[in-house]
XYZ file of C-alpha atoms in Angstrom:
303
model
C -18.526 16.112 10.780
C -18.898 16.830 7.074
C -18.790 13.774 4.838
C -16.747 14.251 1.675
C -17.175 11.932 -1.331
C -14.155 9.796 -2.212
C -12.467 11.105 -5.338
C -9.576 9.465 -7.232
C -7.999 10.490 -10.527
C -5.096 9.026 -12.454
C -3.591 9.337 -15.939
C -2.979 6.027 -17.679
C -0.923 5.688 -20.858
C -3.340 3.435 -22.773
C -6.208 3.700 -25.216
C -9.866 4.131 -24.321
C -11.031 0.678 -25.484
C -8.367 -1.134 -23.486
C -9.064 0.776 -20.276
C -12.816 0.286 -20.723
C -12.266 -3.457 -21.194
C -10.105 -3.826 -18.091
C -12.533 -1.887 -15.884
C -15.849 -3.162 -17.184
C -15.126 -6.881 -17.313
C -15.695 -8.367 -13.804
C -13.053 -11.095 -14.162
C -10.460 -8.350 -14.857
C -11.853 -5.748 -12.467
C -11.621 -8.034 -9.421
C -7.943 -8.666 -10.102
C -6.767 -5.090 -9.601
C -9.345 -3.592 -7.231
C -8.607 -4.119 -3.524
C -12.194 -3.276 -2.630
C -13.576 -6.457 -4.205
C -12.597 -10.095 -3.903
C -15.248 -11.296 -6.330
C -17.610 -9.635 -8.812
C -20.260 -11.613 -10.638
C -22.652 -10.286 -13.228
C -26.249 -11.520 -13.118
C -28.173 -12.408 -16.286
C -29.433 -9.241 -17.905
C -33.115 -9.002 -18.716
C -34.231 -8.260 -22.264
C -34.040 -4.568 -23.238
C -32.539 -3.678 -19.855
C -29.588 -1.299 -20.195
C -28.566 -1.793 -16.584
C -26.251 -4.550 -15.401
C -26.985 -6.077 -11.991
C -24.148 -7.809 -10.145
C -23.105 -9.431 -6.870
C -19.912 -8.538 -5.064
C -17.986 -10.048 -2.177
C -15.062 -8.728 -0.181
C -12.948 -10.832 2.194
C -12.171 -8.942 5.393
C -10.216 -11.689 7.174
C -10.927 -14.312 9.841
C -13.162 -16.156 7.353
C -15.606 -13.250 7.144
C -16.975 -11.743 3.935
C -18.936 -8.635 3.081
C -21.392 -9.336 0.277
C -23.806 -7.063 -1.502
C -25.521 -6.212 -4.743
C -25.046 -3.466 -7.276
C -26.293 -1.970 -10.525
C -24.068 -0.418 -13.175
C -24.870 1.430 -16.352
C -22.087 2.152 -18.764
C -21.384 3.308 -22.251
C -22.590 6.872 -22.052
C -20.444 8.988 -24.400
C -20.018 12.726 -24.915
C -19.100 14.736 -27.993
C -15.598 15.158 -26.578
C -15.052 11.387 -26.587
C -15.537 10.898 -22.844
C -17.244 7.817 -21.443
C -19.208 7.448 -18.227
C -20.239 4.504 -16.109
C -22.607 4.970 -13.157
C -22.863 2.631 -10.180
C -25.080 2.024 -7.186
C -24.427 -0.605 -4.514
C -25.775 -1.808 -1.193
C -25.343 -4.544 1.426
C -27.919 -6.048 3.729
C -25.290 -7.616 6.009
C -25.364 -6.185 9.510
C -21.549 -6.395 9.742
C -21.188 -4.104 6.702
C -20.446 -0.539 7.663
C -21.634 0.554 4.232
C -25.384 0.408 3.859
C -25.744 1.840 0.374
C -23.916 4.152 -1.977
C -23.500 5.385 -5.508
C -20.814 6.825 -7.765
C -19.407 6.960 -11.242
C -16.375 6.258 -13.412
C -15.304 8.800 -16.029
C -12.876 8.201 -18.890
C -11.409 11.264 -20.600
C -9.058 10.744 -23.602
C -6.033 12.974 -24.146
C -2.849 12.954 -26.211
C -0.912 10.698 -23.793
C -3.685 8.246 -22.879
C -6.788 8.409 -20.733
C -7.619 10.181 -17.473
C -9.528 7.701 -15.323
C -11.672 9.215 -12.540
C -13.992 7.865 -9.909
C -16.129 9.595 -7.336
C -18.464 7.827 -4.938
C -20.173 8.239 -1.597
C -22.100 5.984 0.749
C -24.283 5.860 3.826
C -23.153 4.066 6.950
C -24.751 1.883 9.632
C -24.503 2.076 13.431
C -25.654 5.675 13.813
C -23.245 8.275 15.189
C -20.684 5.630 16.104
C -20.590 4.375 12.518
C -20.218 7.923 11.163
C -17.328 8.645 13.529
C -15.551 5.407 12.662
C -16.066 6.122 8.971
C -14.784 9.689 9.252
C -11.714 8.883 11.334
C -10.544 5.568 9.884
C -12.669 3.725 7.314
C -13.176 6.448 4.707
C -9.480 7.481 4.587
C -8.397 3.836 4.261
C -11.116 3.097 1.670
C -10.018 6.085 -0.389
C -6.364 5.065 -0.128
C -7.251 1.516 -1.205
C -9.083 2.927 -4.231
C -6.097 5.090 -5.217
C -3.651 2.227 -4.655
C -5.829 -0.013 -6.820
C -5.928 2.572 -9.615
C -2.126 2.589 -9.678
C -2.063 -1.204 -9.754
C -4.258 -0.942 -12.857
C -1.927 1.641 -14.372
C 1.109 -0.571 -13.857
C -0.774 -3.502 -15.410
C -1.683 -1.561 -18.523
C 1.541 0.411 -18.933
C 4.175 -2.111 -17.766
C 2.389 -5.436 -18.301
C 2.893 -6.427 -14.639
C -0.007 -8.537 -13.371
C -1.886 -7.187 -10.308
C -1.109 -10.315 -8.316
C 2.615 -9.805 -8.915
C 2.378 -6.105 -7.981
C 0.625 -7.030 -4.725
C 3.155 -9.779 -3.938
C 6.037 -7.427 -4.648
C 4.466 -4.759 -2.396
C 3.986 -7.320 0.392
C 7.642 -8.441 0.198
C 8.826 -4.841 0.123
C 6.815 -3.582 3.083
C 7.541 -6.644 5.222
C 11.252 -6.300 4.474
C 11.205 -2.591 5.321
C 9.304 -3.346 8.519
C 11.861 -5.941 9.617
C 14.851 -3.743 8.750
C 13.401 -0.809 10.658
C 12.356 -2.789 13.691
C 15.775 -4.478 13.965
C 17.657 -1.167 13.658
C 15.422 0.522 16.221
C 15.485 -2.432 18.631
C 19.249 -2.867 18.411
C 19.779 0.837 18.972
C 17.230 1.320 21.726
C 17.295 -1.778 23.936
C 20.864 -3.088 24.179
C 22.647 0.209 23.584
C 20.542 3.030 25.038
C 18.359 1.388 27.684
C 20.360 -1.648 28.864
C 24.014 -1.341 27.778
C 25.112 -3.337 30.844
C 23.376 -6.415 29.434
C 26.328 -7.144 27.141
C 26.892 -4.433 24.537
C 29.057 -2.333 26.855
C 31.231 -5.321 27.733
C 31.732 -6.071 24.030
C 32.722 -2.449 23.378
C 35.215 -2.603 26.266
C 36.732 -5.839 25.002
C 37.475 -4.259 21.625
C 39.860 -1.893 23.534
C 39.807 0.844 20.914
C 37.807 3.470 22.795
C 39.243 3.360 26.309
C 37.156 5.458 28.689
C 34.603 6.486 26.091
C 32.746 3.218 25.648
C 29.471 4.335 27.297
C 29.246 7.605 25.341
C 30.139 5.925 22.068
C 27.645 3.128 22.666
C 24.865 5.701 23.340
C 25.715 7.586 20.131
C 25.782 4.351 18.179
C 22.366 3.476 19.571
C 20.892 6.835 18.520
C 22.445 6.407 15.063
C 20.860 2.951 14.666
C 17.471 4.259 15.746
C 17.813 7.090 13.222
C 18.651 4.634 10.422
C 15.547 2.620 11.260
C 13.326 5.697 11.148
C 14.916 6.985 7.928
C 14.396 3.591 6.303
C 10.658 3.918 6.969
C 10.653 7.502 5.670
C 12.740 6.873 2.532
C 11.879 3.246 1.861
C 11.028 3.968 -1.789
C 14.529 5.374 -2.502
C 16.618 2.472 -3.784
C 19.928 4.084 -2.804
C 19.130 3.836 0.932
C 19.720 0.056 1.116
C 23.266 -0.465 -0.193
C 24.900 1.838 2.382
C 23.134 -0.212 5.044
C 24.523 -3.407 3.548
C 28.041 -1.969 3.695
C 27.551 -0.595 7.237
C 26.136 -3.908 8.520
C 29.063 -5.804 7.022
C 31.589 -3.464 8.652
C 29.854 -3.645 12.033
C 29.868 -7.433 11.968
C 33.542 -7.591 10.888
C 34.691 -5.129 13.605
C 32.718 -6.921 16.309
C 34.003 -10.363 15.338
C 37.615 -9.246 14.954
C 37.520 -7.641 18.387
C 35.636 -10.527 20.018
C 35.758 -13.764 17.995
C 34.011 -15.603 20.842
C 30.756 -13.936 19.764
C 30.427 -16.581 17.033
C 29.664 -19.138 19.749
C 26.528 -17.286 20.799
C 23.184 -18.310 19.262
C 22.441 -14.705 18.218
C 25.670 -13.102 17.101
C 26.746 -10.269 14.748
C 27.066 -12.700 11.845
C 23.491 -14.014 12.011
C 21.993 -10.631 12.839
C 23.851 -8.691 10.147
C 23.281 -11.501 7.632
C 19.525 -11.390 8.234
C 19.382 -7.589 7.978
C 21.479 -7.601 4.802
C 19.029 -10.111 3.261
C 16.084 -7.883 4.147
C 17.874 -4.863 2.647
C 18.454 -6.692 -0.607
C 14.843 -7.902 -0.721
C 13.547 -4.378 -0.087
C 15.781 -2.978 -2.825
C 14.878 -5.629 -5.395
C 11.139 -5.338 -4.728
C 11.189 -1.550 -4.921
C 10.655 -1.344 -8.673
C 7.235 -0.386 -10.040
C 5.569 -0.434 -6.619
C 1.960 0.811 -6.618
C 1.537 4.152 -4.852
C -1.674 5.778 -3.810
C 0.013 9.196 -3.956
C 0.325 8.965 -7.739
C -3.398 9.685 -7.850
C -5.113 13.048 -7.463
C -7.433 12.908 -4.463
C -9.230 16.267 -4.782
C -11.555 17.261 -7.564
C -10.066 19.969 -9.721
C -11.741 23.342 -9.704
C -12.943 24.509 -13.100
C-alpha cells in the first residue's frame, strides 16, 4: 500500500503579488480552502522568519479538528518563482492526520501564475488508519484541495466570492440529485416494478395505445431511468436541462388531457412535473462558473 503525496497544480490568470496575497493572508485563505474553517496566526517572535499558526476544521455534528502549523514563505528564485513551506500537526485523537508537511510553489508565465502544492502526512490508528486513508480519506482530501484551488481561480479571474461559488455548487448538485432521483424513481417503481399500482390504468384510460400499454409503459420507464442517469453524467452541460423541461411539460399535458381526474390527487402530473421543471431551471442557472477539481493537474509532470 504505497502512499503517494497529494499534488495539485492549476494555472490562474492573475499576477504574482495578488495570488501571494490571497494565499498567504489567513483571513483570505480560509475563505477559499475547504480544508480549513479557521486559520489564525500567532504573534511572531523577534527575528523569527517562521510563522506559527493555529487551524481548525469543522467536520460536522459539532466536532472540530484543531492543530498547529508552521509556515515559511517568501523564498524566491532567479526565474521569479516563489516558495512557501508548511508543516502541520494535530494532537487530537479523533484526527486521522498526525503530522505532515508540504509546500506551495508559484511560477509566473505569460498568462498568469502556475500555482502548485504538494504535501504528505502520517496517519493514526495503525494499519486501519492507513487503509482508510488509502481507500477514502486521501482521495477525498486531494479532491477537496483541487476543488478549492479552482474556487480560488474563479475568485481571482471572475471576481466571484468563494462563499457564492460554494452556494451555487450546493444548489446545483442538490438540484441535479433531485432531478435524477425523481426520474429514476418514476421510471423504476411505478412503471417497471409496479405498473399495476396505477400507471398502467392511467395508460389504458388514455386509449391511444390499445393492447400495447404494458410494453409502452415499460419502455417509458427505461427511458426515464436513462434520463436520470444521463443527467448525473452530463450535469455540467447546460443544454441537457431545457429538453427535460419541454418533455416534462408534454408528459403532464398528455396525462391531464387523457385523465383530467388526476388533478384531484394529492400527487399528480402537474405538481410532479412542476417540481422537476423548477429543479431543472435551478440546475441550469447554477451551472455557470462552477468549481471543478478536474481543472487541476493531479500528477507531477515529468521533467
